[in-house]
Coordinates of C-alpha atoms and ligand atoms in Angstrom, one line a residue:
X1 CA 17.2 5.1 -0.3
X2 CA 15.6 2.2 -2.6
X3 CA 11.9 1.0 -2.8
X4 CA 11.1 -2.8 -3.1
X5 CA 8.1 -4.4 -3.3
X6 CA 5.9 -4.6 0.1
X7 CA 5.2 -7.6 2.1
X8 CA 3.0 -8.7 4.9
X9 CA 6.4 -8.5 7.0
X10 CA 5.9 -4.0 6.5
X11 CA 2.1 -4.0 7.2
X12 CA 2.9 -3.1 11.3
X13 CA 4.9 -0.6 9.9
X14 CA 2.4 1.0 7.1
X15 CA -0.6 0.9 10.1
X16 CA 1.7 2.6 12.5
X17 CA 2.4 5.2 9.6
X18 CA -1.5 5.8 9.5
X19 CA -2.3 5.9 13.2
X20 CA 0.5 8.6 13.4
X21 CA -1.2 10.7 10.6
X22 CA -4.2 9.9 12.2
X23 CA -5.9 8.0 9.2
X24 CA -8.9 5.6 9.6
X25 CA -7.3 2.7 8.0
X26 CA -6.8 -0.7 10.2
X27 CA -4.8 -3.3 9.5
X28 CA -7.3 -5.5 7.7
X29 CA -7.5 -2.4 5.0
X30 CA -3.4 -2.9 4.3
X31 CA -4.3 -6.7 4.4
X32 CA -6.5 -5.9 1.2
X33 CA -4.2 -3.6 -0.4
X34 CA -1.5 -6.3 -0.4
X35 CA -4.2 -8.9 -1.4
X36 CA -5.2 -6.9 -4.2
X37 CA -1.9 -5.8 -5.9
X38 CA 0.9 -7.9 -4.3
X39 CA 3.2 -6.5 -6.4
X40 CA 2.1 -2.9 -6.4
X41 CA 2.4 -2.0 -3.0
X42 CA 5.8 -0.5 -2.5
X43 CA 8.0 0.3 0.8
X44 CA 11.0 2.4 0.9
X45 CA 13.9 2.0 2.9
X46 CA 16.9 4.2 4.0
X47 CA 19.8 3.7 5.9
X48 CA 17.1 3.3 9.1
X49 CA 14.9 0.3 7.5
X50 CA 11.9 1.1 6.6
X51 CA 10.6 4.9 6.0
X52 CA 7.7 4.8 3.8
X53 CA 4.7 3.1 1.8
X54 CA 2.5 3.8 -1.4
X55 CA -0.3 1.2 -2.7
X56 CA -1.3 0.8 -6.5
X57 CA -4.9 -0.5 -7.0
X58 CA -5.7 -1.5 -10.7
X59 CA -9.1 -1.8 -12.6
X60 CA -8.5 -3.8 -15.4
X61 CA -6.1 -1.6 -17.5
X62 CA -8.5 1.3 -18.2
X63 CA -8.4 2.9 -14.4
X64 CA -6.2 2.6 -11.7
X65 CA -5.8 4.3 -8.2
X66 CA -2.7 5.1 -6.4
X67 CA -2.5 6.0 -2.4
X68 CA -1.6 5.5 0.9
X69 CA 1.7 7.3 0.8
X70 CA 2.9 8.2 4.0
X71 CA 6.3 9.0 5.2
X72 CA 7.6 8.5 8.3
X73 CA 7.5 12.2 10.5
X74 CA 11.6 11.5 10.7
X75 CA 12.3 10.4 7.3
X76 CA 10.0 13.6 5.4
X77 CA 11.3 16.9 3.1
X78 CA 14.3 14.1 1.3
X79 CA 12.3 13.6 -1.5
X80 CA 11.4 9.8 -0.3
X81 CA 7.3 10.9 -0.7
X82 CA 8.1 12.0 -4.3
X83 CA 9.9 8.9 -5.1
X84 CA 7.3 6.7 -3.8
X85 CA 4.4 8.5 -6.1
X86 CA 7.2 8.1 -8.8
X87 CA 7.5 4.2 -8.5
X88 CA 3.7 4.2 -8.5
X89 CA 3.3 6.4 -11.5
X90 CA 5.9 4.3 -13.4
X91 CA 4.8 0.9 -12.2
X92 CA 1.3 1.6 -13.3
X93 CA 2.5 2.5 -16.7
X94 CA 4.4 -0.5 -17.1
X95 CA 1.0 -2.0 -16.8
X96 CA -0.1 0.2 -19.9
X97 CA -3.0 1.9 -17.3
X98 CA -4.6 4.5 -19.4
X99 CA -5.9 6.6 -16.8
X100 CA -4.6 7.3 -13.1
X101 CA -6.9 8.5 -10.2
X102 CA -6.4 9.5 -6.8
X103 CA -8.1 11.2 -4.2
X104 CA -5.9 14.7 -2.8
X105 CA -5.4 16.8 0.1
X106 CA -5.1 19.9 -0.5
X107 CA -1.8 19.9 0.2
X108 CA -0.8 17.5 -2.7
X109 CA -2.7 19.2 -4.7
X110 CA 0.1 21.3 -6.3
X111 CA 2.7 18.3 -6.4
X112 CA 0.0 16.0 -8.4
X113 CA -0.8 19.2 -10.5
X114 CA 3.3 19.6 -11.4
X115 CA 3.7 15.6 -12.0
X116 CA 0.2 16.4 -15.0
X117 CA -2.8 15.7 -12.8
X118 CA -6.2 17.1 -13.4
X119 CA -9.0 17.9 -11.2
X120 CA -12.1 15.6 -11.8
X121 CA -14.4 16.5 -9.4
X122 CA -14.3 17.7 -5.1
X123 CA -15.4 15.7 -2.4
X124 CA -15.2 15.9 1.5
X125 CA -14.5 14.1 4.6
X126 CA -18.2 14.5 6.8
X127 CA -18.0 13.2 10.0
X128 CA -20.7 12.8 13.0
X129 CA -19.3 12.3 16.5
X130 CA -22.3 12.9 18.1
X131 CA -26.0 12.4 17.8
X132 CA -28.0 15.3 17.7
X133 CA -30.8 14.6 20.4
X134 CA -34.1 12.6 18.8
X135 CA -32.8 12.4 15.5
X136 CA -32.0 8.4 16.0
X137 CA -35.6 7.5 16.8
X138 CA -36.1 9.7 13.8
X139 CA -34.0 8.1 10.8
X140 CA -35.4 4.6 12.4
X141 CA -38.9 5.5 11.5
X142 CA -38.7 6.7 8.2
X143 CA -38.0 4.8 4.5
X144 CA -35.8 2.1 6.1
X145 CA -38.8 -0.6 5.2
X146 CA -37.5 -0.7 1.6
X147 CA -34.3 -2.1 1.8
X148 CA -33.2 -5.4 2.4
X149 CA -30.1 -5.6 4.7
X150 CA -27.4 -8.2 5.7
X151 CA -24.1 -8.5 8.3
X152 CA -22.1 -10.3 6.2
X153 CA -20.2 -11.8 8.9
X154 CA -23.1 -13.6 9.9
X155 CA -24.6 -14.4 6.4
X156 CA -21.4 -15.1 4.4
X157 CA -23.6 -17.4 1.3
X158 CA -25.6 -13.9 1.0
X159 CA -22.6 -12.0 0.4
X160 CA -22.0 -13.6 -3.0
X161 CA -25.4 -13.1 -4.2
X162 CA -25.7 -9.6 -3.2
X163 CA -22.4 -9.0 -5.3
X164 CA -24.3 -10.3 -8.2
X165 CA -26.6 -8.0 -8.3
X166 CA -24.9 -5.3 -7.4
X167 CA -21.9 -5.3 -9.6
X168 CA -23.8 -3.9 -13.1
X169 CA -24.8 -1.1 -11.3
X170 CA -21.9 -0.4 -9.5
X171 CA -20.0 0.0 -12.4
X172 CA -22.5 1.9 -14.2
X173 CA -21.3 4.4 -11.3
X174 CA -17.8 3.7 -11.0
X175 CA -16.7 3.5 -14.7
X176 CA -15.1 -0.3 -14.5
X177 CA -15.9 -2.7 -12.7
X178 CA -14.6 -3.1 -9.1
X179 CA -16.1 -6.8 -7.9
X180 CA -12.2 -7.8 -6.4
X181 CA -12.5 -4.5 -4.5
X182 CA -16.1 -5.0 -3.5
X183 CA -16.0 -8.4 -2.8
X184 CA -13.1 -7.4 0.2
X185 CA -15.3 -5.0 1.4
X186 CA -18.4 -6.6 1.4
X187 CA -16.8 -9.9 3.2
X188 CA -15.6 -7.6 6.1
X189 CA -18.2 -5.2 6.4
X190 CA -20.7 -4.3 9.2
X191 CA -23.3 -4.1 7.5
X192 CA -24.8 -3.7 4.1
X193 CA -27.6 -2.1 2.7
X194 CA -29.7 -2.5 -1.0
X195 CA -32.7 -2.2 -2.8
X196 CA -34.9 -3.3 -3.8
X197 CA -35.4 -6.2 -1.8
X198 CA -36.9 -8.0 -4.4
X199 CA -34.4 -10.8 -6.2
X200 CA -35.7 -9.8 -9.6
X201 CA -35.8 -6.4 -9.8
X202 CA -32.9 -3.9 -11.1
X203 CA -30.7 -2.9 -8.3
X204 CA -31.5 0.6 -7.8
X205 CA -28.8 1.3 -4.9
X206 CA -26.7 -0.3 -2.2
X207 CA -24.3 1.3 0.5
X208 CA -22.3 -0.8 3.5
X209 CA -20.8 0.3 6.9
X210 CA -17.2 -0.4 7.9
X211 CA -15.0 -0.5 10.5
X212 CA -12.2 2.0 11.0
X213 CA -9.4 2.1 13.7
X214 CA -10.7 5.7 14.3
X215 CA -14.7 6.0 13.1
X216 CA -16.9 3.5 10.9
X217 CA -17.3 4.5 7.6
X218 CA -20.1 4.9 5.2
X219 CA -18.9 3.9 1.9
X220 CA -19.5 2.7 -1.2
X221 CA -23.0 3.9 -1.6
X222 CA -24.2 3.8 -4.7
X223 CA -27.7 5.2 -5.7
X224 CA -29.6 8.2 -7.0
X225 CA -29.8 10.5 -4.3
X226 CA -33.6 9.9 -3.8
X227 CA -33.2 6.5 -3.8
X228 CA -30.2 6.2 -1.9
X229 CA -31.7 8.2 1.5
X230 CA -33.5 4.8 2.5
X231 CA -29.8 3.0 1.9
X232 CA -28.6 5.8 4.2
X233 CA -30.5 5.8 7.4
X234 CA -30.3 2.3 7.1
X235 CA -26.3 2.4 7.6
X236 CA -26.7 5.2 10.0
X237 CA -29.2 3.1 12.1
X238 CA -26.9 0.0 12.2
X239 CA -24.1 2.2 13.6
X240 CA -26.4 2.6 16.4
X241 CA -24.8 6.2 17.6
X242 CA -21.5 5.4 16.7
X243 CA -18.9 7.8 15.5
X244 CA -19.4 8.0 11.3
X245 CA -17.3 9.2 8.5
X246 CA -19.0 10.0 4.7
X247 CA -16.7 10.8 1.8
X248 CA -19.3 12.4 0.1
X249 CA -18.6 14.5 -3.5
X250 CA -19.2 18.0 -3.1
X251 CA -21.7 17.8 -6.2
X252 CA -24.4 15.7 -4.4
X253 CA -26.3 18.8 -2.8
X254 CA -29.3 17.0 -1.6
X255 CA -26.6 13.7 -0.3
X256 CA -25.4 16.8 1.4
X257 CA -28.5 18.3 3.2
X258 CA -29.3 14.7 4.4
X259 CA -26.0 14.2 6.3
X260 CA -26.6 17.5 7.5
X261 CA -30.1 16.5 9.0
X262 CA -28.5 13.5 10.3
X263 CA -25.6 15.5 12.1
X264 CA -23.2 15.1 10.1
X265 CA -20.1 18.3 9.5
X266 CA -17.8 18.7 6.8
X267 CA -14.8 17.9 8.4
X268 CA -12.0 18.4 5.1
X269 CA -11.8 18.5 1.8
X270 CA -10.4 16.2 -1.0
X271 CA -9.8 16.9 -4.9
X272 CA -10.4 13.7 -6.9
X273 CA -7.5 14.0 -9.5
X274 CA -6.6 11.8 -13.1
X275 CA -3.6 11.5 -15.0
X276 CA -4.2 10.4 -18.7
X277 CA -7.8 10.7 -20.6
X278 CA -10.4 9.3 -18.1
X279 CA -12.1 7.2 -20.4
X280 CA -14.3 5.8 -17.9
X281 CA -15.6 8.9 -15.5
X282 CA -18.9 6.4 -14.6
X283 CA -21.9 8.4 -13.5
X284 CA -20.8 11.0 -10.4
X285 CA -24.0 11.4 -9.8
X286 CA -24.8 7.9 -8.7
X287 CA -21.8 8.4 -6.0
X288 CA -23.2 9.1 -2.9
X289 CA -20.2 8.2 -0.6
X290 CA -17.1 6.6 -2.4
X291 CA -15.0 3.4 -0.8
X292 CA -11.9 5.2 0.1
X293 CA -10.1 8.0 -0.6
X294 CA -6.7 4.9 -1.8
X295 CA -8.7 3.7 -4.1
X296 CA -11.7 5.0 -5.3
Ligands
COA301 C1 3.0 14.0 2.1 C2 4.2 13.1 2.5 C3 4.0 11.7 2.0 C4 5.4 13.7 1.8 O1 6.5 12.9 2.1 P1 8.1 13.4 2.0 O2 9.0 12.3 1.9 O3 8.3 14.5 3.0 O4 8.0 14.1 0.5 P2 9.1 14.8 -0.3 O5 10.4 15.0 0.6 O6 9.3 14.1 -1.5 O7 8.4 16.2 -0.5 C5 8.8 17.3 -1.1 C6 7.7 18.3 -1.0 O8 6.5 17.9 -1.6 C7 5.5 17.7 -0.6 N1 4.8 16.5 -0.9 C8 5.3 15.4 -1.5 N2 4.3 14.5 -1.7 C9 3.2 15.0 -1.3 C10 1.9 14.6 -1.2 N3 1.5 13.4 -1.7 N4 1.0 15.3 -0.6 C11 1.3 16.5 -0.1 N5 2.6 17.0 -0.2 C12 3.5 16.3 -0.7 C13 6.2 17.8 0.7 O9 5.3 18.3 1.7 C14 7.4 18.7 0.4 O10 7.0 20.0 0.3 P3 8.0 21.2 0.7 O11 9.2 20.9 -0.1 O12 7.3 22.4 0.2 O13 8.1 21.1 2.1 C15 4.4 13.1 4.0 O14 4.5 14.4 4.5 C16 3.4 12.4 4.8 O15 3.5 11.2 5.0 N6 2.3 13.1 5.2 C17 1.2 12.5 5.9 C18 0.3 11.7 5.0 C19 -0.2 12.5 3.7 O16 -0.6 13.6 3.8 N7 0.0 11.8 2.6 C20 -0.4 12.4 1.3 C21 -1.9 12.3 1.0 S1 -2.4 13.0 -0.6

């Protein structure tokens, strides 16, 4: 077994290895892996070709993620999982990272705990597959009329302007800034959400809506959690009854009663996870739905 450096040529096989764990990641998500670390995204190969993939994303050199490993079904249990992790760990070290983050299943959990992970806080998938009768008209009506909203595809000069005045306060949340990351995500998203409308006021929250191969996705959202119900029900509006996931931390009770009045169910759980001091925690509180569970 050895593990090179990935390349476009392995993204077919990395989204086939996440439609057969049944992951909501689509090709354009491996394209911005790639994009954003070209040489941190690693595929290993045994005597078969290729059998697995793991994805580095860095943050300056403060805070980094790793994720995405998945092993082929026929290629698990011969330690090629463990390696993968390994090469990350070690790769990111290289890069003198102070502190490594990911996002666990329970399952990992253990493994990540042996290899000197600790917990930093829970979160959950929430998912809504179907729209509880009259609550649509419902979430229209109410606090959408402070936002100011945008589909990027269609507005591509307001996407850099909205990541102006956005990035400040996401990194007051996140801990470092993340403008490569949001940038991507902004560029391909749905929709996207923020207030206040007004150019020269302090950004007080934001949140967009994604496309997945499986379910959109709400995430990042960033606000207080008063704040950020206006952001919300604007992003559930614009997916206009469509299938929804939330990776929403398990801290943000009242986040968590208004998924549940928009019929939303916690669908399973995650344990966000650092190795090395996490010098730059951010403000949790201002999380309401992180970007994904590979890198933050
Ligand atoms: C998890 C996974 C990557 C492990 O790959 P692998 O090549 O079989 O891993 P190894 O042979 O090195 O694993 C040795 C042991 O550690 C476990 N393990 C290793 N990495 C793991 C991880 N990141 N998460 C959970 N378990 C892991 C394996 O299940 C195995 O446990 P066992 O010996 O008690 O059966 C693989 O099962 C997979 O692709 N699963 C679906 C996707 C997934 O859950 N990824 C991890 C998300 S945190």
């Amino acid at each position: 077994m050895r593990i090179r450096t990935m390349t476009t040529a392995d993204l077919g096989f990395a989204d086939t290895l996440c439609s057969i764990a049944g992951w909501n990641h689509t090709l354009d998500d491996w394209r911005r892996f790639l994009a954003l670390e070209p040489t941190g995204c690693f595929t290993a190969e045994n005597a078969g070709g290729a059998a697995g993939v793991a994805t580095t994303t860095t943050y300056g050199n403060k805070v980094a993620w790793t994720g995405m490993l998945l092993v082929h079904p026929n290629a698990r249990g011969q330690g090629i999982g463990t390696a993968l992790l390994n090469h990350c760990l070690e790769w990111l070290r290289h890069r003198n990272v102070t502190c490594i983050k990911l996002d666990a299943t329970p399952e990992g959990q253990s493994l990540y705990e042996k290899l000197g992970f600790r917990t930093e806080w829970p979160l959950a998938r929430w998912e809504r597959t179907v729209v509880p009768a009259g609550l649509h008209a419902e979430s229209a009506a109410s606090e959408t009329e402070s936002c100011e909203c945008l589909q990027p595809a269609r507005n591509p000069d307001a996407v850099r302007s909205m990541l102006d005045r956005i990035e400040e306060f996401d990194t007051k949340a996140f801990g470092v800034s993340r403008r490569k990351v949001l940038a991507s995500m902004l560029a391909a998203a749905e929709f996207a959400a923020w207030l206040p409308p007004r150019a020269d006021a302090e950004p007080q929250g934001y949140g967009l809506l994604r496309r997945g191969s499986r379910s959109y996705y709400i995430g990042p959202a960033v606000a207080s959690p008063s704040t950020g119900r206006s952001v919300i029900n604007q992003l559930v509006r614009a997916a206009s009854g469509r299938p929804l996931y939330w990776d929403i931390p398990d801290a943000q009770t009242e986040v968590i009663a208004l998924a549940e009045s928009l019929g939303f169910r916690r669908q399973r759980p995650y344990l966000r996870m650092h190795l090395g001091e996490n010098i730059a925690p951010g403000r949790p509180s201002l999380q309401l739905g992180i970007a994904d569970p590979a890198i933050g």
